[in-house]
Each structure stands twice: as structure tokens, then as C-alpha cells.
Coordinates of C-alpha atoms in Angstrom, one line a residue:
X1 CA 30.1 -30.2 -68.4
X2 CA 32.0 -29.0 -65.7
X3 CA 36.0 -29.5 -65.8
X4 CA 36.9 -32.0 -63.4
X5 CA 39.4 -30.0 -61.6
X6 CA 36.4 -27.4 -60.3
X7 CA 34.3 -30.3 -59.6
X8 CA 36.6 -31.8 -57.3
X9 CA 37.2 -28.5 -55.4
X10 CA 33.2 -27.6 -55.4
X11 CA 32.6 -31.5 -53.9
X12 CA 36.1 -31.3 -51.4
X13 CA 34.1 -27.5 -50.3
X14 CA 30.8 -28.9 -49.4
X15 CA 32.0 -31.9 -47.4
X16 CA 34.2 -29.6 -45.2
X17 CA 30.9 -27.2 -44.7
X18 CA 29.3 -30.1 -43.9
X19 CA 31.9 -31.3 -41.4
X20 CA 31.8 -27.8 -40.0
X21 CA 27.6 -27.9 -39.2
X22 CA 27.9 -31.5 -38.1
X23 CA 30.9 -30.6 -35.7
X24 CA 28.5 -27.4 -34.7
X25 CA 25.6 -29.3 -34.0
X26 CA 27.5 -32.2 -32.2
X27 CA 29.4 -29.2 -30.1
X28 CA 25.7 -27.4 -29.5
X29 CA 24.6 -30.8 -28.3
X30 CA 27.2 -31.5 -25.6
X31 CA 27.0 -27.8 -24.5
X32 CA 23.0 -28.4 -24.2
X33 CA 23.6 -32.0 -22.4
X34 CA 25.9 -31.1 -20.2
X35 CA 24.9 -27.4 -19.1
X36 CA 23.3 -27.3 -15.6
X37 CA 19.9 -28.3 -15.0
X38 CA 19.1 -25.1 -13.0
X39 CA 20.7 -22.7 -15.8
X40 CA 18.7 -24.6 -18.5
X41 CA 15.6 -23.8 -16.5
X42 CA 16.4 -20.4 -16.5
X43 CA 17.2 -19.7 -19.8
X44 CA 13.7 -21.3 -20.9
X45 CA 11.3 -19.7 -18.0
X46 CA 9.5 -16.7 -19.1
X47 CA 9.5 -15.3 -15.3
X48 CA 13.4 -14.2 -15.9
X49 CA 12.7 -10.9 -17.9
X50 CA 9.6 -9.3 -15.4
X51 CA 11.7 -10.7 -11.9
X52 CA 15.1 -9.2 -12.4
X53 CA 15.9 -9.0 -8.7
X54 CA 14.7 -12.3 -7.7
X55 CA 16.7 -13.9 -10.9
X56 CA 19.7 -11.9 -9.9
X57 CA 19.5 -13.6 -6.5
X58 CA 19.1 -17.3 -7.8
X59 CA 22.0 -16.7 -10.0
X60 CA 24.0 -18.4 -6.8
X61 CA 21.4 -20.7 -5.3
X62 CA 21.8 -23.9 -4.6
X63 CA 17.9 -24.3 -5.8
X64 CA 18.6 -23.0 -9.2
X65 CA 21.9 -25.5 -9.9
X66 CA 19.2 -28.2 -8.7
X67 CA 16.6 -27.3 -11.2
X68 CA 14.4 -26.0 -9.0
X69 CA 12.4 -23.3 -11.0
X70 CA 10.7 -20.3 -10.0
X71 CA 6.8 -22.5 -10.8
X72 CA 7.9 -25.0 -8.2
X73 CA 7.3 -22.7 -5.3
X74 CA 4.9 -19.9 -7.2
X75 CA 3.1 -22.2 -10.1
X76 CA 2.3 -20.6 -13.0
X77 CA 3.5 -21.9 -16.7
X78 CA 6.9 -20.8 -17.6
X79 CA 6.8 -21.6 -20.9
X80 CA 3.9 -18.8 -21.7
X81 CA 5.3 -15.2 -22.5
X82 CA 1.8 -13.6 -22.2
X83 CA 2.1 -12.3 -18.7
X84 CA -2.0 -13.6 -18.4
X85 CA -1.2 -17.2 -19.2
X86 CA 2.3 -17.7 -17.1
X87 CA 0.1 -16.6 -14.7
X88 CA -2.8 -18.8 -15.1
X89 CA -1.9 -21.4 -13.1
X90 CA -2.6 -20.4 -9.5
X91 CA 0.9 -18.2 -9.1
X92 CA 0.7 -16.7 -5.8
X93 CA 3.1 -14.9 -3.3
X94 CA 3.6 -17.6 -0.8
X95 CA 1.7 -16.3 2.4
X96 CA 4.3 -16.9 5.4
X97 CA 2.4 -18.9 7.5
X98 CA 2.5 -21.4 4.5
X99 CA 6.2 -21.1 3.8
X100 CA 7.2 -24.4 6.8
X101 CA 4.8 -26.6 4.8
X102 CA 5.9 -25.2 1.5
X103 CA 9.9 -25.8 1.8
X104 CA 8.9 -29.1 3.9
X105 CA 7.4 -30.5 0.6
X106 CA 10.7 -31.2 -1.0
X107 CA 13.1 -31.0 2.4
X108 CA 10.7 -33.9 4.0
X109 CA 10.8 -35.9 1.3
X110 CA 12.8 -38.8 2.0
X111 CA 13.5 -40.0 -1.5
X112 CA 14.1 -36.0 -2.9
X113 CA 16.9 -35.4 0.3
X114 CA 18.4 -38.7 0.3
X115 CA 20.8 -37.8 -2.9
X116 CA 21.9 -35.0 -1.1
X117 CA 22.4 -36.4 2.5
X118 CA 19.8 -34.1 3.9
X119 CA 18.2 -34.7 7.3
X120 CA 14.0 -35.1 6.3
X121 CA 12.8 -33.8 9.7
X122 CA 13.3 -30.4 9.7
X123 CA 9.4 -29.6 9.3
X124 CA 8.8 -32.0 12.2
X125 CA 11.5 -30.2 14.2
X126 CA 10.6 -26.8 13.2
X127 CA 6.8 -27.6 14.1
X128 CA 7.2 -28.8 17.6
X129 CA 9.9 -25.7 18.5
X130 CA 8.6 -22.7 20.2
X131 CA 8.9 -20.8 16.4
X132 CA 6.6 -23.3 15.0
X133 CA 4.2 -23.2 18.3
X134 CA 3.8 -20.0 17.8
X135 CA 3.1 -19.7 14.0
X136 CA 0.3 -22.3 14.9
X137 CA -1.1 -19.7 17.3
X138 CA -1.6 -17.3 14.6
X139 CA 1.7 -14.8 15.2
X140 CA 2.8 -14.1 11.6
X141 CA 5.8 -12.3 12.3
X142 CA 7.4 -15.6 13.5
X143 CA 10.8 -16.8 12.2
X144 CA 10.0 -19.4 9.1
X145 CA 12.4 -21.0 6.6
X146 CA 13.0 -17.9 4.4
X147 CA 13.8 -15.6 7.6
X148 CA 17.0 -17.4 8.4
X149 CA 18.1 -19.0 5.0
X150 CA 16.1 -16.5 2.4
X151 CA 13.3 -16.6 -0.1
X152 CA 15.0 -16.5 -3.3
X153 CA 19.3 -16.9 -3.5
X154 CA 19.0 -19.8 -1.0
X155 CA 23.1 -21.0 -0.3
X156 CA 24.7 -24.0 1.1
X157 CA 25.5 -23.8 5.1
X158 CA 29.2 -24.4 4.3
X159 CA 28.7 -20.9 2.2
X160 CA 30.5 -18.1 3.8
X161 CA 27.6 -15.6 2.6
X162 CA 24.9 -17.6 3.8
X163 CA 22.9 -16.6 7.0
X164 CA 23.2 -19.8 8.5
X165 CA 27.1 -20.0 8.1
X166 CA 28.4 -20.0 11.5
X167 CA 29.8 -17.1 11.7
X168 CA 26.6 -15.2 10.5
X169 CA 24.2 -17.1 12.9
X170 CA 24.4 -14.2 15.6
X171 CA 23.2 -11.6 12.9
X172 CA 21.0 -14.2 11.7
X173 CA 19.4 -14.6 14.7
X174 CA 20.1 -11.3 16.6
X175 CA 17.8 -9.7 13.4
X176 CA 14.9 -10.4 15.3
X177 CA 16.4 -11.4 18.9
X178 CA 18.0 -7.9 19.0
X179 CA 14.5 -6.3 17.9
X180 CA 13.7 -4.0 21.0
X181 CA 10.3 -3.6 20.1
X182 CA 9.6 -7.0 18.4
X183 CA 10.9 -8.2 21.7
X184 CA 8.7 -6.4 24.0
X185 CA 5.7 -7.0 22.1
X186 CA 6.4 -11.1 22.8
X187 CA 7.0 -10.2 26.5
X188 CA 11.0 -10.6 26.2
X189 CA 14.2 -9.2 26.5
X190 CA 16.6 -8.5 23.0
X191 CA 19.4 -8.1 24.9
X192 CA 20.5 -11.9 24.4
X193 CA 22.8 -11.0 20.5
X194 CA 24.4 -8.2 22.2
X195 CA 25.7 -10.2 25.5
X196 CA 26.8 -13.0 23.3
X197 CA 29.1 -10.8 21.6
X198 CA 30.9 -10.2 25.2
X199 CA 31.1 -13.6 25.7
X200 CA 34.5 -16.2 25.2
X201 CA 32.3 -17.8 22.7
X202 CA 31.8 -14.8 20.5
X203 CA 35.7 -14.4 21.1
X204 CA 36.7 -17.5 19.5
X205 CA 34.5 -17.3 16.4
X206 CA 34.9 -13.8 15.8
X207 CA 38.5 -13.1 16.7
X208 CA 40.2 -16.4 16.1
X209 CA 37.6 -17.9 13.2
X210 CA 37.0 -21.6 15.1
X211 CA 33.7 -22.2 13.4
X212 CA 33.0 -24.8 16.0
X213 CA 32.8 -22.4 18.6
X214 CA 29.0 -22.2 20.0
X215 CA 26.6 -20.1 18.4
X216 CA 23.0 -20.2 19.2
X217 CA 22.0 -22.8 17.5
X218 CA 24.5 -24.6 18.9
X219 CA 22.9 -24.7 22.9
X220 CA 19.0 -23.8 21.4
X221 CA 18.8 -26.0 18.1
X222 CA 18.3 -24.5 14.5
X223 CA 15.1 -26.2 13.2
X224 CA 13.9 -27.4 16.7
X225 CA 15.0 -24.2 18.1
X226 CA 13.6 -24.2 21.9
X227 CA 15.1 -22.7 25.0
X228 CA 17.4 -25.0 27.4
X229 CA 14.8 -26.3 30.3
X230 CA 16.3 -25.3 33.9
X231 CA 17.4 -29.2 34.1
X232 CA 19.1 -29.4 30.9
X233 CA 21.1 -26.3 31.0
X234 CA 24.1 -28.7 32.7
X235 CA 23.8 -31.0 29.4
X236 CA 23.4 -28.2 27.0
X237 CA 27.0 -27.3 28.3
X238 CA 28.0 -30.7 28.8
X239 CA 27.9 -31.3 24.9
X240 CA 31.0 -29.8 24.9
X241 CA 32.0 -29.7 28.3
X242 CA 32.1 -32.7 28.7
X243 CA 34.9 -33.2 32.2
X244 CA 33.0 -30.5 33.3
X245 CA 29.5 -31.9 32.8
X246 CA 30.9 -35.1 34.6
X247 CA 32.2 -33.6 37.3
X248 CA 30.0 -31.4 38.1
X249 CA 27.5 -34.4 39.2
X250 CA 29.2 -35.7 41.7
X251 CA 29.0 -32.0 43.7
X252 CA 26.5 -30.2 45.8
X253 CA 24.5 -28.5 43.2
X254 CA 24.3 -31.7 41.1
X255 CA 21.0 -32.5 43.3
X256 CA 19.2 -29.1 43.5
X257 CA 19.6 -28.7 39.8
X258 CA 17.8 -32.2 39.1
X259 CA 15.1 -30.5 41.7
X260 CA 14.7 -27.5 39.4
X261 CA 16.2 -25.3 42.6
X262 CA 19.6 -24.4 40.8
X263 CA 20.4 -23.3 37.5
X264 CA 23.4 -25.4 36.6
X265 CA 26.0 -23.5 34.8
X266 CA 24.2 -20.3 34.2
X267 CA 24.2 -19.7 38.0
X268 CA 27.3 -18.7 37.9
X269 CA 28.5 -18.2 34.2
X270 CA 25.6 -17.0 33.1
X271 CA 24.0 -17.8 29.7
X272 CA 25.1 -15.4 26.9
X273 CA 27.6 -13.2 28.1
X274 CA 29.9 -16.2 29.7
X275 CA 33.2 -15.2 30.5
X276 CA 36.5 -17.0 31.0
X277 CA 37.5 -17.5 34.9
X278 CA 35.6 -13.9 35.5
X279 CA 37.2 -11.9 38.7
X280 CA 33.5 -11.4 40.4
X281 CA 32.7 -15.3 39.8
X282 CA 33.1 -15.2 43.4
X283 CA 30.5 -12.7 44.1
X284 CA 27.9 -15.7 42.7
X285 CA 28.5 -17.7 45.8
X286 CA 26.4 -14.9 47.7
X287 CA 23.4 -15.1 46.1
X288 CA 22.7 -17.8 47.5
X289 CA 25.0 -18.8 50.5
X290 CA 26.0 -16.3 53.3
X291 CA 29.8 -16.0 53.6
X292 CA 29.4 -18.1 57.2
X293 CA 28.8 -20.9 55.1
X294 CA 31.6 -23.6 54.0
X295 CA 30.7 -23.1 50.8
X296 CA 32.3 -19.8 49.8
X297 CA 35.3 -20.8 52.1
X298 CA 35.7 -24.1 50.3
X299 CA 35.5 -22.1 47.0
X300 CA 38.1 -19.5 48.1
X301 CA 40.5 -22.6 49.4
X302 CA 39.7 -24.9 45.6
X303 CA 40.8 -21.1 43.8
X304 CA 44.1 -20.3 46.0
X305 CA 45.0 -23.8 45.5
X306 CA 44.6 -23.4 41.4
X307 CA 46.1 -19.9 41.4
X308 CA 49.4 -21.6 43.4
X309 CA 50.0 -24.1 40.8
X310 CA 49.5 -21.8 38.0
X311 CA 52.2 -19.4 39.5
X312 CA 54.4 -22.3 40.1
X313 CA 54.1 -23.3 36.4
X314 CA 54.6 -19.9 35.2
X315 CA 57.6 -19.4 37.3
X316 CA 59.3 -22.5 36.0
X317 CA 58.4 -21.7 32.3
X318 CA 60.2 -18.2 32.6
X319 CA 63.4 -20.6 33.7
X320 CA 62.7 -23.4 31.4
X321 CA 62.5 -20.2 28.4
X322 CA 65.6 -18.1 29.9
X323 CA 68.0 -21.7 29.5
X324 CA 66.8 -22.6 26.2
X325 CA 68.2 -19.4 25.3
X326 CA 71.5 -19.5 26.5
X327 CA 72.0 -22.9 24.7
X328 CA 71.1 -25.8 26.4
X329 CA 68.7 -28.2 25.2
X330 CA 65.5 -28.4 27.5
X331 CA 64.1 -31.0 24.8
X332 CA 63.1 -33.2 27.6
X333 CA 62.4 -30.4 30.1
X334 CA 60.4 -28.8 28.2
X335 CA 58.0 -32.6 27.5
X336 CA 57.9 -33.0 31.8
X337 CA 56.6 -28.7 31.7
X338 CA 53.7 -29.3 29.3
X339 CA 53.2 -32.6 31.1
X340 CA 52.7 -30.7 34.6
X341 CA 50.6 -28.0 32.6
X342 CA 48.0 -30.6 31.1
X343 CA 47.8 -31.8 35.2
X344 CA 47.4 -28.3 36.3
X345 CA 44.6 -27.6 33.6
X346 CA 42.8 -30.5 34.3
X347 CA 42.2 -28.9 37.7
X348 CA 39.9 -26.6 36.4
X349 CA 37.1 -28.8 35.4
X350 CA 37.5 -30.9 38.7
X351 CA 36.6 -27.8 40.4
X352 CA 33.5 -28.0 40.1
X353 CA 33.2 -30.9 42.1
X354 CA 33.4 -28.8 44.7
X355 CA 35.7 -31.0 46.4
X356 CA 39.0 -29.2 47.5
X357 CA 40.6 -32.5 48.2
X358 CA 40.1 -33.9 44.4
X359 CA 41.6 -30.6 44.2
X360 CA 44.5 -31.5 46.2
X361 CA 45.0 -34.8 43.9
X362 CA 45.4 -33.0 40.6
X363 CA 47.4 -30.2 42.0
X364 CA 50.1 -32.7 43.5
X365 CA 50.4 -34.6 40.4
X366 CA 51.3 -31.2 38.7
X367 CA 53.3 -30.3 41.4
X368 CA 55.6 -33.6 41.3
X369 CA 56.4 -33.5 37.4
X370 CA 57.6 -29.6 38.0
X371 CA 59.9 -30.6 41.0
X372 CA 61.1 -33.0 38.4
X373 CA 61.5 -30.4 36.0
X374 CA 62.8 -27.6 38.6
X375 CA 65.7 -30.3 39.4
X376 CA 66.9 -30.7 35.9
X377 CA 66.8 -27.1 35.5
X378 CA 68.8 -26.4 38.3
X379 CA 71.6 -28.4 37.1
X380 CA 71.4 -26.3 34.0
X381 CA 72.0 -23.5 36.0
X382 CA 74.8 -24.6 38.0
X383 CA 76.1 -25.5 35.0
X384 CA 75.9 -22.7 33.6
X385 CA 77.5 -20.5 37.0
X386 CA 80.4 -22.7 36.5
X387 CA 80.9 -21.5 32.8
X388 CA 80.2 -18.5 33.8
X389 CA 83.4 -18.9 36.5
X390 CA 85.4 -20.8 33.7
X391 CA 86.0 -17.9 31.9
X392 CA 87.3 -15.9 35.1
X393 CA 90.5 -17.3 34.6
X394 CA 90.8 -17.7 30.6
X395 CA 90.0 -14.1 30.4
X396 CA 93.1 -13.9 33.3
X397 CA 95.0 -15.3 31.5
X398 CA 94.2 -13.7 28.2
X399 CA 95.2 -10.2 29.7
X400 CA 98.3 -11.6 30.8
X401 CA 99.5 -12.5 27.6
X402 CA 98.0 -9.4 26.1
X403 CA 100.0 -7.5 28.7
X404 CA 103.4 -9.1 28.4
X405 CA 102.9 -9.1 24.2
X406 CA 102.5 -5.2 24.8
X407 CA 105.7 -5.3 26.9
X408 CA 107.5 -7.3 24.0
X409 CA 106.6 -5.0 21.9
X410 CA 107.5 -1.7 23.5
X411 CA 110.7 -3.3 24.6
X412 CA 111.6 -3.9 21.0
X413 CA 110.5 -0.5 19.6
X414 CA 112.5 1.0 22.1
X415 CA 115.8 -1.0 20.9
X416 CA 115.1 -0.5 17.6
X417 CA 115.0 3.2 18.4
X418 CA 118.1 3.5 20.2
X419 CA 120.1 1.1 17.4
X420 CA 122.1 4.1 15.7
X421 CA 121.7 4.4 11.9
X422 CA 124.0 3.7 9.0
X423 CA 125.0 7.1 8.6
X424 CA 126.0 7.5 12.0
X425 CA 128.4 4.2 12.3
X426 CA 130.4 6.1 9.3

């Protein structure tokens, strides 16, 4: 019989072990429950070991953290290890003429999307741009899903490393839109990437990082991607520029465009290389009108008119800048500049009216809220000369006084020095 003291430690040893393997097994369990579907998918599918590239790219996809497994595009079992059975079940490389109707088996389904928030009609979309036309003409070196977003490592759009982020759509696009010979098999230029990088849109997403700056998908769509008809170029642009867009139907052109006889915008900005206020702008009216018509002349008055107010707001912010700095407060001043500046920028849309004296309007509201501002300042300013003459007589004064102090002084070193000396009064 065993002594009751061993007994008790042998029992009090086997009830920890087995808290230990129940705490190990509950701990395994949460692990198991909680680890990602996609990761779990991995870890079991039999593909991983042969397809180390494409499992080092799904490491990051937003397919894999879904649970979307390797079989779901490819088939085949991935529970087999014998390289014959995984690939039993019809696995295939998917032929890219099929890829569209592939990806559009999950991304069309409304019920599979609508966790996610996902538009369902990209397939639609995609089939009726001129991409999907011509994939249905038999051209299989058309753009499909897996050109612009990737076969395997597939990433969200608001993922700086995905082809799709804004800032990569250029590349994205310009990878076979920059193509020389791609191009000129199709009949087309591949100059388009390259001009866009000139452009003031380039500028602000490159150089400044707005990522709402327009891209190409931005004027030709992404999944419906189509080039801008001749008649809706203007609302194309308008999308964003918006005054403009308004404006610009109430002028001459508004008509000729509707006709097809004009090219809205592009006429004179261009398409991809659009630059802001360009110094030869005024070289476009020639193309079409000779310079005896009132066109070009009314163009040259609408431009002198805007360059006049911008110099008058310039001048008056070099005053409004040098006063601030010398002290006084141009709070107020300063509200009444930006004021006049808002006015004199709103000029630049109405322009394109074509109408000098809508023109005239906006510049004169600018032009009364600067005189308003040019009045204040100039009270700084006298203000400021009469400081200036304040001190005329202070600094009088002060050399006065310095003067006659240096007088005292001299006057009493010299008595001091003449005073004889103890000595000498003995």
C-alpha cells in the first residue's frame, strides 16, 4: 500500500498534467477557430509545396484572407498529395479569353459581393467596353481582369502596391498603352502615358500626392473603359469642372460641339498633355478662326482683362505682406484680399463663356473689395510715415541730451583736474 503522502503528490501531479493538455487543447482550439479562413486553406491545400511563387504571391491577397483557394479558379482536389489525383479534377491554366467570365462568377454575384460592398456589374461593364468588344472579336492580347489587378496576389484598390491604386493607374495602364508596337499593330498611337505625365494632372498626383487627381480611369472608366465620344468630352471634364462645364454652354462653341463640329475642351487643352493657362493657348484660336475674326480679338480682350486683375491682386498682396511685417495687424485686410482673390479666380471659368462683358462683371467685383483693401492699407502707411517722422525729433532730442551730458562731463573732469591735491595745499 502506498504511503498516503506519495499518493497525494502522484494524484495533485496528474490533475495539473491534465489541466496542462486540457488548457493546450482549449488554446489549440481558439487558435484553430479564430485563425483566418484563407490561412487555414493554405495550410491544408496540397498545391502550396509544387506552386511556391504563386503561394508567395497570395501570401498578401485579399482572395487568400477570403478563403478563396487555389481549386476555386484551377479545380483540382486539394486535399490529394499525389500530384495525379490533385490533379484529377479538370485543373487547367485559365485560358485568357475565359478569365472576364471566370472572375465575374464570384464578382457578379450579388449575394457573394454584397458583404463586401462590391459593385456586381463589372462583367457587364467590362463586356460592353471596347476591351471586352474586342476580346469577343477573337484579339487575345486584350486587357482582362488579371492584366490590371493580377492573376495570383490580387490587393485591395486602397493598397498602395496594387496596380489599380491611383497612383499606379498610369503604369497600369501605360503597360500596354505605351506599347509602340502593340499600339501599331491595333492601328493606334502609345504616345497617350507619356503625354499624361506632362500634364497638370500628372502634376498633382505625382508631385503633390492628391489621389483624386484624374487618372485614366478617371475620364475613360475602369471596367467600362471606352474613349470619350466627341459630344461628351465637355461632360467628361465637367465631372469635375463643373463652373466650367456650365459656362461653357452658354458660349459659341457650346452649339458646334452638340453638332459633332468642335471638340469641346480638347480643342484647345488638349486631351493628355493638358496644361495650366499654357502661353500658346492663344495659337488654338487659329486653327480655326483667321485673326480678322472677333473671336481671337475678343479672346485677347477676356485675357488682358484677367492678366490686369491678377497684377492688381499681386501688387496689393506685396503691400498687404510688407505691413504685416512692420507690425500692424492686417487681420481684416487680409479677409477683404482673399475675398477679392476668390472674385478674381472665379474669372477663369467664366471665360469660357466667351463673353468679355461677364468678364467685366467678375473683374469689377474683384476690383471693388481691393480698392477697399488698397484704402485701409494706405492709412497703414501714412501711419506708418508719421512714425517714421515721430522719431525725427525724439532722436533730436536724444542727441541733445547726449551732447550736453558729454559737456557735463568734460566740464567736471576738467575741474577735478585743475583742483590742486592734498600735498600741494601743505
Amino acid at each position: 500500500m502506498e504511503p498516503r503522502r506519495l499518493r497525494c503528490a502522484t494524484d495533485l501531479t496528474g490533475a495539473v498534467s491534465s489541466c496542462r493538455g486540457a488548457a493546450a487543447i482549449g488554446f489549440c482550439t481558439v487558435l484553430f477557430l479564430t485563425a483566418p479562413r484563407g490561412l487555414a486553406a493554405q495550410e491544408t491545400s496540397s498545391c502550396a509545396p509544387c506552386h511556391e511563387k504563386e503561394r508567395a504571391q497570395e501570401e498578401k491577397s485579399v482572395h487568400l484572407r477570403e478563403g478563396v483557394a487555389c481549386t476555386d479558379c484551377h479545380g483540382g482536389d486539394p486535399k490529394e498529395i499525389d500530384k495525379g489525383r490533385a490533379h484529377a479534377d479538370r485543373v487547367k491554366k485559365v485560358p485568357h479569353t475565359e478569365v472576364p467570365k471566370l472572375c465575374g462568377g464570384c464578382h457578379a454575384d450579388v449575394r457573394r459581393m454584397n458583404p463586401y460592398g462590391l459593385p456586381t456589374d463589372q462583367l457587364s461593364r467590362y463586356q460592353t467596353s471596347r476591351h471586352g468588344e474586342v476580346l469577343a472579336q477573337g484579339d487575345t492580347e486584350v486587357a482582362t481582369c488579371t492584366d490590371c489587378h493580377r492573376a495570383h496576389g490580387v490587393l485591395s484598390v486602397k493598397s498602395p502596391d496594387s496596380p489599380v491604386y491611383p497612383r499606379n493607374v498610369p503604369g497600369t495602364c501605360g503597360r500596354c498603352h505605351g506599347d509602340e508596337e502593340l499600339m501599331k499593330k491595333r492601328g493606334k498611337k502609345s504616345t497617350a502615358p507619356a503625354l499624361y505625365r506632362q500634364s497638370v494632372h500628372a502634376a498633382l498626383l505625382f508631385d503633390k500626392g492628391d489621389l483624386s487627381a484624374p487618372t485614366c480611369a478617371t475620364c475613360h472608366g475602369n471596367h467600362g473603359a471606352v474613349p470619350p465620344g466627341v459630344r461628351d468630352i465637355t461632360h467628361v471634364c465637367g465631372k469635375c469642372h463643373v463652373k466650367e462645364h456650365e459656362v461653357f454652354e452658354r458660349s459659341p462653341h457650346f452649339q458646334p460641339t452638340r453638332q459633332g463640329d468642335f471638340k469641346g475642351c480638347v480643342q484647345c487643352h488638349t486631351n493628355h498633355k493638358i496644361l495650366k493657362s499654357p502661353a500658346d493657348i492663344r495659337k488654338k484660336c487659329g486653327l480655326c478662326h483667321d485673326e480678322d475674326h472677333p473671336g481671337p480679338k475678343r479672346f485677347d480682350a477676356i485675357f488682358a482683362r484677367i492678366d490686369r486683375g491678377e497684377a492688381a491682386l499681386r501688387r496689393t498682396g506685396e503691400r498687404l505682406e510688407e505691413l504685416t511685417r512692420a507690425g500692424f495687424h492686417t487681420e481684416d485686410d487680409r479677409v477683404l484680399w482673399e475675398q477679392a482673390k476668390t472674385a478674381n479666380r472665379q474669372i477663369l471659368p467664366g471665360q469660357h463663356a466667351l463673353d468679355l462683358k461677364t468678364v467685366e462683371d467678375l473683374a469689377s467685383t474683384a476690383e471693388k473689395t481691393l480698392a477697399e483693401v488698397d484704402r485701409s492699407l494706405e492709412e497703414k502707411e501714412k501711419s506708418k510715415r508719421v512714425r517714421r517722422l515721430a522719431l525725427v525729433p525724439i532722436w533730436g532730442f536724444l542727441v541733445v541730451m547726449a551732447g550736453l551730458f558729454w559737456a557735463k562731463r568734460k566740464a567736471v573732469e576738467k575741474r577735478a583736474g585743475s583742483a590742486p591735491s592734498p600735498g600741494d595745499r601743505e
